[in-house]
XYZ file of C-alpha atoms in Angstrom:
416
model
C 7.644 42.882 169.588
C 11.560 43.237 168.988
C 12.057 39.384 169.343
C 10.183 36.732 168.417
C 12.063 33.508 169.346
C 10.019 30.389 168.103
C 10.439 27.047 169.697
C 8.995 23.806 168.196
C 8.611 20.395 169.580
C 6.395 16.991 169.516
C 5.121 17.599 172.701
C 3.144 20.219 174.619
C 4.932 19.916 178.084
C 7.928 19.607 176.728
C 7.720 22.796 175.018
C 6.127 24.506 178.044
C 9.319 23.433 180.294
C 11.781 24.843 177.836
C 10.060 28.150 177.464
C 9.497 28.707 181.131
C 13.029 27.906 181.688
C 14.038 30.349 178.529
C 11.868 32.800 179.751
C 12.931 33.684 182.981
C 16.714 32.906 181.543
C 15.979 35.825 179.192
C 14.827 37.881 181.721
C 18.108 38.619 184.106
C 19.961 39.862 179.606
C 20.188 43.406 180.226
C 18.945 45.108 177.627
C 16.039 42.611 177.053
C 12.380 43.857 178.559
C 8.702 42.598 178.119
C 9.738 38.793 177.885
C 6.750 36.913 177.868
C 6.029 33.586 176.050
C 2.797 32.322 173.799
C 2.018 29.217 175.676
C -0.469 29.950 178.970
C -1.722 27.726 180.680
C -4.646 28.993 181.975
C -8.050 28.338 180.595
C -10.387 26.462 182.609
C -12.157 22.909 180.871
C -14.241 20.390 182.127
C -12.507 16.899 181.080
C -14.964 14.203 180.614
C -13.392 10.795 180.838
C -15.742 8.063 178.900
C -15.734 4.749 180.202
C -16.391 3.112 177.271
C -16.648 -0.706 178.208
C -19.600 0.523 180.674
C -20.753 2.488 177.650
C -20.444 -0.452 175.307
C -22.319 -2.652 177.676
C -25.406 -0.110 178.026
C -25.425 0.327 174.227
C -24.503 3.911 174.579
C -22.668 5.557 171.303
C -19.530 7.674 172.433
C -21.252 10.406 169.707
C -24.578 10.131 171.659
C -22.673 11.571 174.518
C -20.327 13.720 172.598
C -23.562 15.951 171.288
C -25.555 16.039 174.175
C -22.569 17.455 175.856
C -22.227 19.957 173.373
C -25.636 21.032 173.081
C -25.711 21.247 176.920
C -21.984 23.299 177.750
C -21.266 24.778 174.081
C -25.438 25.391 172.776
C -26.741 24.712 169.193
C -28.156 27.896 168.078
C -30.855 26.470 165.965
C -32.838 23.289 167.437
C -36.222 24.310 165.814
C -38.196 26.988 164.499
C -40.758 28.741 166.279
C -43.774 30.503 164.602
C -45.580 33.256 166.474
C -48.840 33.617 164.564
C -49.958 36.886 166.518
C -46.977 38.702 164.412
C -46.250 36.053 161.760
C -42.264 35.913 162.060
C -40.385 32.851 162.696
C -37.689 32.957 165.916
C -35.059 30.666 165.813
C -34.815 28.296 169.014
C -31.649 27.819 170.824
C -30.622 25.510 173.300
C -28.034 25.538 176.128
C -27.885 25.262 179.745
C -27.658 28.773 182.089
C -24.608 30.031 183.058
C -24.818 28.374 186.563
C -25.206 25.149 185.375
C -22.501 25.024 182.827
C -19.769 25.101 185.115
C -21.183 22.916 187.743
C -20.656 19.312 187.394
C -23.317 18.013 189.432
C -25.849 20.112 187.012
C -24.190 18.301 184.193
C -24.194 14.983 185.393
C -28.118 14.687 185.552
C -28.105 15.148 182.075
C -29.543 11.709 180.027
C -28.241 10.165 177.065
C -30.318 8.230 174.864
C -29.026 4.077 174.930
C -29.754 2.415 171.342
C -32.515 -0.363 170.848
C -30.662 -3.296 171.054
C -30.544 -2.562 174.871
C -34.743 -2.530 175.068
C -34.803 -5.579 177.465
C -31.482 -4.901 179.214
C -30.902 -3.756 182.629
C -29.571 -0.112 181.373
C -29.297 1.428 184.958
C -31.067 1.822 188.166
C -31.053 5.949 187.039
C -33.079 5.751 183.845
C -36.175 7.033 183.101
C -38.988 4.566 183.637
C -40.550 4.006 180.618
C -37.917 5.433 178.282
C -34.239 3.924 177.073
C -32.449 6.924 178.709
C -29.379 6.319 181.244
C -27.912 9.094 182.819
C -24.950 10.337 181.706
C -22.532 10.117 184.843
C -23.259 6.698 184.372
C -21.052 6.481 181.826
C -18.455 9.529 182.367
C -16.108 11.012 184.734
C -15.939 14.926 184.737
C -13.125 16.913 186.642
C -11.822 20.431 186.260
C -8.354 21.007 184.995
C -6.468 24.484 183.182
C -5.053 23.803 179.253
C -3.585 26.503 177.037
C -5.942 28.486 175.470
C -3.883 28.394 172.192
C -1.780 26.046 170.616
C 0.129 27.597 167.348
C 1.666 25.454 164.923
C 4.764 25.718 163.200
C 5.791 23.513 159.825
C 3.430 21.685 160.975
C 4.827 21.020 164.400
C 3.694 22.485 167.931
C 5.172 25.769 168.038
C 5.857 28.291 171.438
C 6.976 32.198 170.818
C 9.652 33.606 173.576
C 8.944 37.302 172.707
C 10.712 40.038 174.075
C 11.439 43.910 173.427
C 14.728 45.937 173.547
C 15.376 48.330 175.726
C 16.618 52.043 174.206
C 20.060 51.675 173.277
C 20.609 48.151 172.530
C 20.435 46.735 168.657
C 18.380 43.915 167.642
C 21.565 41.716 166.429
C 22.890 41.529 169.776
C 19.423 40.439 171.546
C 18.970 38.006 169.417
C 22.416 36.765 169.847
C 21.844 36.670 173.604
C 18.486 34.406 173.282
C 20.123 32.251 170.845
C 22.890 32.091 173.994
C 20.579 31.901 176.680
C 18.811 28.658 174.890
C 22.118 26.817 174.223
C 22.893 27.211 177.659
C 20.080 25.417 179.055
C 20.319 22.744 176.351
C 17.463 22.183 173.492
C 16.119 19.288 174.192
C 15.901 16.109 171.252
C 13.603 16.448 168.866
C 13.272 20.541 169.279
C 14.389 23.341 167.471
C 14.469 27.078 167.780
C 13.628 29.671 165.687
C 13.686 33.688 165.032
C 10.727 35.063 163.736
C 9.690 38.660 162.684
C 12.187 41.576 162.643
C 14.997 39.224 163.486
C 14.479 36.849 160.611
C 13.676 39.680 158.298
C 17.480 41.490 159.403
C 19.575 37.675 159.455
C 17.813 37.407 156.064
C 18.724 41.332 155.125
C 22.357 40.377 156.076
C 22.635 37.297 154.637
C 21.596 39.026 151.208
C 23.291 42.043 152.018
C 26.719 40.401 152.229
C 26.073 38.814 148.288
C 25.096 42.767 147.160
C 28.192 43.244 147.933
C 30.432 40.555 146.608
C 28.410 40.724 143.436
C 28.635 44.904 143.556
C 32.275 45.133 143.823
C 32.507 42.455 140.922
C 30.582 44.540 138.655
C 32.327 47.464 139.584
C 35.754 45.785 138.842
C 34.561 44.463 135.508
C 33.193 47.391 134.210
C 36.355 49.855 135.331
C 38.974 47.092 133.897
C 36.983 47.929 130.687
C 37.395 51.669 131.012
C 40.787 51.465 132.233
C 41.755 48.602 129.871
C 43.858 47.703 132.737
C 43.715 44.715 135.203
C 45.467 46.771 138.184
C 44.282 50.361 138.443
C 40.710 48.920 139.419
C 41.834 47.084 142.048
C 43.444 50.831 143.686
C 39.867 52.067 143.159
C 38.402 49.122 144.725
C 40.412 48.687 147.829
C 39.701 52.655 148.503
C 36.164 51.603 149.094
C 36.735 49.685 152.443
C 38.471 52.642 153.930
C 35.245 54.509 153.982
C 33.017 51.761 155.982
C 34.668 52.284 159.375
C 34.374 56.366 158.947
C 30.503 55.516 157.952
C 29.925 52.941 161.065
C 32.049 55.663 163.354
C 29.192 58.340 162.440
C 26.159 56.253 163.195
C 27.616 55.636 166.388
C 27.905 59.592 166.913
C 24.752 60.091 165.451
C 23.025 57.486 167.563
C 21.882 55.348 164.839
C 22.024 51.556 164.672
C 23.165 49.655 161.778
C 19.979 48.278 160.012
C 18.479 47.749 156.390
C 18.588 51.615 155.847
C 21.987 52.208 156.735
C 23.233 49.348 155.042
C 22.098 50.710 151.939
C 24.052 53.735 153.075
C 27.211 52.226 152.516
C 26.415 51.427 149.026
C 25.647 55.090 148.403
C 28.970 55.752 150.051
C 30.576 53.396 148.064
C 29.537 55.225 145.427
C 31.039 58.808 146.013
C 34.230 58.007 147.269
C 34.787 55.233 144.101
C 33.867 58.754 142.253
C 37.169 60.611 143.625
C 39.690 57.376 143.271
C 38.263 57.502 139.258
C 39.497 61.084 139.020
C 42.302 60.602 141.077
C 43.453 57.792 138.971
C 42.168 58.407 135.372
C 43.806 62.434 135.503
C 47.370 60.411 136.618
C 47.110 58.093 133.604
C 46.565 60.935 131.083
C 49.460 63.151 132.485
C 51.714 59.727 132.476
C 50.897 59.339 128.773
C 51.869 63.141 128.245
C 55.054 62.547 129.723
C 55.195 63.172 133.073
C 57.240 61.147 135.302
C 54.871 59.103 137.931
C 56.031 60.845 140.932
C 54.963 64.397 139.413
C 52.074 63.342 137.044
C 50.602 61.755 140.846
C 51.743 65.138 142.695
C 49.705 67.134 139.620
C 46.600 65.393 139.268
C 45.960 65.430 142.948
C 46.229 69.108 142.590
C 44.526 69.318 139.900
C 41.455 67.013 140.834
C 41.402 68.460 144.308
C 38.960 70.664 143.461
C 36.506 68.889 141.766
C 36.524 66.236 144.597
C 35.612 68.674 146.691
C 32.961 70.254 144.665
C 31.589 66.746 144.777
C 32.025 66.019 148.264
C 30.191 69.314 149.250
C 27.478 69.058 146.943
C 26.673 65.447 148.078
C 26.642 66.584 151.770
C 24.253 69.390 150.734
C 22.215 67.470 149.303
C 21.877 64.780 151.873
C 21.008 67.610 154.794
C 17.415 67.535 153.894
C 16.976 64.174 154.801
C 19.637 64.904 158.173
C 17.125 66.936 159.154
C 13.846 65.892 158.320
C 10.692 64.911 160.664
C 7.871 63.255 159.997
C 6.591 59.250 159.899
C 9.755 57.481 158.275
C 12.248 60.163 158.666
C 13.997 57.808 161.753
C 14.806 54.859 159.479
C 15.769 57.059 156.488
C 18.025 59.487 158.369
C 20.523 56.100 159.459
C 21.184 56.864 155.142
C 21.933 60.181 155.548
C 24.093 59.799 158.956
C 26.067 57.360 157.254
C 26.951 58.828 154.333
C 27.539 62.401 155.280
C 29.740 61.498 158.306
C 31.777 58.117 156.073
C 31.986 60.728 153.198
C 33.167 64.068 155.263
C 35.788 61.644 157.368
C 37.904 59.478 155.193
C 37.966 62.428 152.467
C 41.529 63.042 153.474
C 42.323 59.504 153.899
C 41.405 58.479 150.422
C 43.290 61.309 148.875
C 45.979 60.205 150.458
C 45.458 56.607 149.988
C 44.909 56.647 146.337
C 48.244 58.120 145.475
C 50.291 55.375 147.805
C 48.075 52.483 146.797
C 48.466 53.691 143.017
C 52.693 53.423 143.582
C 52.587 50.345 145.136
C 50.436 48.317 142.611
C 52.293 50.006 139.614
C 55.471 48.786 141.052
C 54.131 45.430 141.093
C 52.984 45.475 137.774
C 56.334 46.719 136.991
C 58.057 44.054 138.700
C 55.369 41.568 137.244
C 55.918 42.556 133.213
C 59.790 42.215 134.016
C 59.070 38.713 135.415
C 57.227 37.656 132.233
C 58.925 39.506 129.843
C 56.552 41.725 128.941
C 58.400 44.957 129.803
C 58.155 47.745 127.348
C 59.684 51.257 127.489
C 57.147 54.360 127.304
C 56.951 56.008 124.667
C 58.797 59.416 124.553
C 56.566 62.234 125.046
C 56.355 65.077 122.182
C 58.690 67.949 123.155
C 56.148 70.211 123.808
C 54.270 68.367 126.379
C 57.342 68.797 128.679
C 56.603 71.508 130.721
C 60.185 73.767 130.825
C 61.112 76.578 133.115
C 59.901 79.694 132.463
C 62.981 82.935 132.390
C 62.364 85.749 135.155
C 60.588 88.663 133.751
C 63.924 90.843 134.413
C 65.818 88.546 131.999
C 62.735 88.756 129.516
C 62.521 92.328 129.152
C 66.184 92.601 128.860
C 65.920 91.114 125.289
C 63.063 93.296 124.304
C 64.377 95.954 121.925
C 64.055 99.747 122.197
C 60.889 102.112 120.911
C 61.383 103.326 117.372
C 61.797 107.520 117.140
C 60.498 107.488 113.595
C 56.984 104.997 114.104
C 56.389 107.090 117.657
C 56.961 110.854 115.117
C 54.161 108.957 112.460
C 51.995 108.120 115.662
């Protein structure tokens, strides 16, 4: 089942109200089918009700009455031994009463108990045996017919009902289990209960609970270990705030694709993460080199975007390449696993553009800042002046080039 919504309590009625009344709450969710709960209550029993003053007085143990019951309704499937000679094996004898009788209660109240000696000269009952200290055994109990549950599960040690459900096509597990927790608040959880998900929902609160710390503690690893490549405090933080940019591209194509966010695509983003953090560290790091050649910001940004635009889209098309095998693959598995590939091929392919054009503004912005910041402090410093030739200077026209080049020589053309 989809949803396994878990309700524990003290009592057994209790919990039966509360699911019966979540159940059929459940029921009128759209998008919620197959809602059924755990607790039934419909197995036929035969109560017996001991008096046991009447029993006391008669000299009657309650155990006495407890066995022969359950060698009469439940059997004992080895009272004795028998031997047949004629083919020397040994049967085992068991004892219960016929079908019939079993469920009859005026079959099981001529059943006879055994009283203990201390009752030899008392008036046992007008029923027993002559001769014998037997008393029969409606003497002493009351039988009637009722229905109990034919299960009882237990939860941390409590009394535990299940309110499970399936979802219909179409509708993710985050939002049915949203609804139930919804649907049980509205109808008020009684004192002394509590409520539960179980299975697959568990297993994804738990997945997102832990997913959202992969990610804190990724993109602090990430900015840790680029501040030490960079050995700068501010250019990681461009890369890193490129990387959210990409997660509403990523959740746009599993909606296209008609995938639901789960485990697998989750892991997705990380992947995605991971490519377009690739293209801000080109970006970036081909900026910083042309900066420290001389190149004025505004041009050393305009010239390593051109000049990284390629290899960002080398990278780009060999990822999506290599991610169509898994697009398209069939087979047991290939539904989860393709929610990766969906995710990453669609975030990857749509907020390309973006992030090349986010990286350059975000890059300004943030270098202003630290401008502004290191002028604050004190801590400004000119650049240092770039050698002369790393200036890149006009080039002449070709007509002005040739104009300078001197005439042939008669005399070297006569050697030739």
């Amino acid at each position: 089942m989809d949803i396994d919504f878990s309700i524990t309590g003290p009592d057994i009625d209790g919990l039966l109200e509360f699911s019966n009344k979540l159940r059929e709450k459940v029921k009128t969710i759209p998008g919620i089918v197959d809602v059924y709960s755990t607790l039934q209550i419909d197995n036929p029993e035969l109560l017996a009700r001991i008096d046991r003053e009447r029993a006391a007085a008669l000299g009657i143990d309650v155990r006495e009455i407890a066995d022969t019951l359950r060698v009469a309704v439940g059997g004992d499937d080895r009272v004795s031994r028998y031997r047949d000679r004629s083919v020397d094996d040994a049967y085992d004898v068991e004892l219960r009463l016929v079908g019939i009788d079993r469920g009859d209660i005026q079959s099981v109240s001529q059943l006879y108990v055994r009283t203990s000696p201390q009752t030899q000269g008392a008036d046992v009952s007008s029923t027993a045996l002559p001769g014998s200290r037997l008393a029969r055994i409606d003497n002493v109990v009351d039988f009637e017919f009722n229905t109990a549950a034919s299960r009882i599960d237990r939860l941390n040690r409590q009394k535990m009902v299940a309110v499970r459900a399936n979802l219909a096509p179409g509708y993710a597990l985050g939002d049915g289990i949203a609804a139930m927790k919804a649907a049980a608040e509205e109808i008020g959880i009684p004192q002394g209960y509590n409520t539960m998900v179980l299975g697959g929902g568990r297993e994804l609160e738990r997945t997102l609970s832990d997913f959202g710390w992969t990610m804190v503690l990724s993109f602090v690893f990430m900015y840790i270990v680029l501040a030490a490549q960079f050995e700068n405090l501010v250019h990681p933080l461009v890369i890193l705030l490129s990387l959210p940019l990409a997660v509403p591209f990523g959740l746009l194509s599993l909606h296209w694709g008609g995938e639901t966010l789960n485990l697998y695509s989750a892991l997705g983003i990380l992947v995605l993460f991971g490519v377009v953090k690739k293209a801000a560290i080109l970006q970036i790091d081909h900026t910083n080199a042309l900066q420290e050649q001389g190149f004025p910001r505004y041009q050393a940004i305009l010239q390593a975007n051109r000049d990284r635009l390629r290899p960002i889209l080398m990278t780009t098309l060999s990822f999506v390449a290599g991610l169509i095998p898994l697009l398209i693959a069939t087979g047991p598995g290939a539904e989860e696993r393709r929610s990766i590939a969906v995710l990453a091929v669609g975030g990857q392919t749509l907020s390309l553009l973006l992030t090349l054009l986010a990286i350059p503004v975000l890059y300004t912005f943030f270098d202003d800042l630290s401008t502004l910041f290191k002028k604050w402090t004190g801590q400004h410093q000119q650049p240092p002046k770039a050698p002369e030739h790393s200036v890149p200077k006009e080039v002449p026209p070709v007509h002005v080039l040739a104009a300078h080049i001197p005439p042939p020589d008669p005399a070297r053309q006569d050697l030739t």
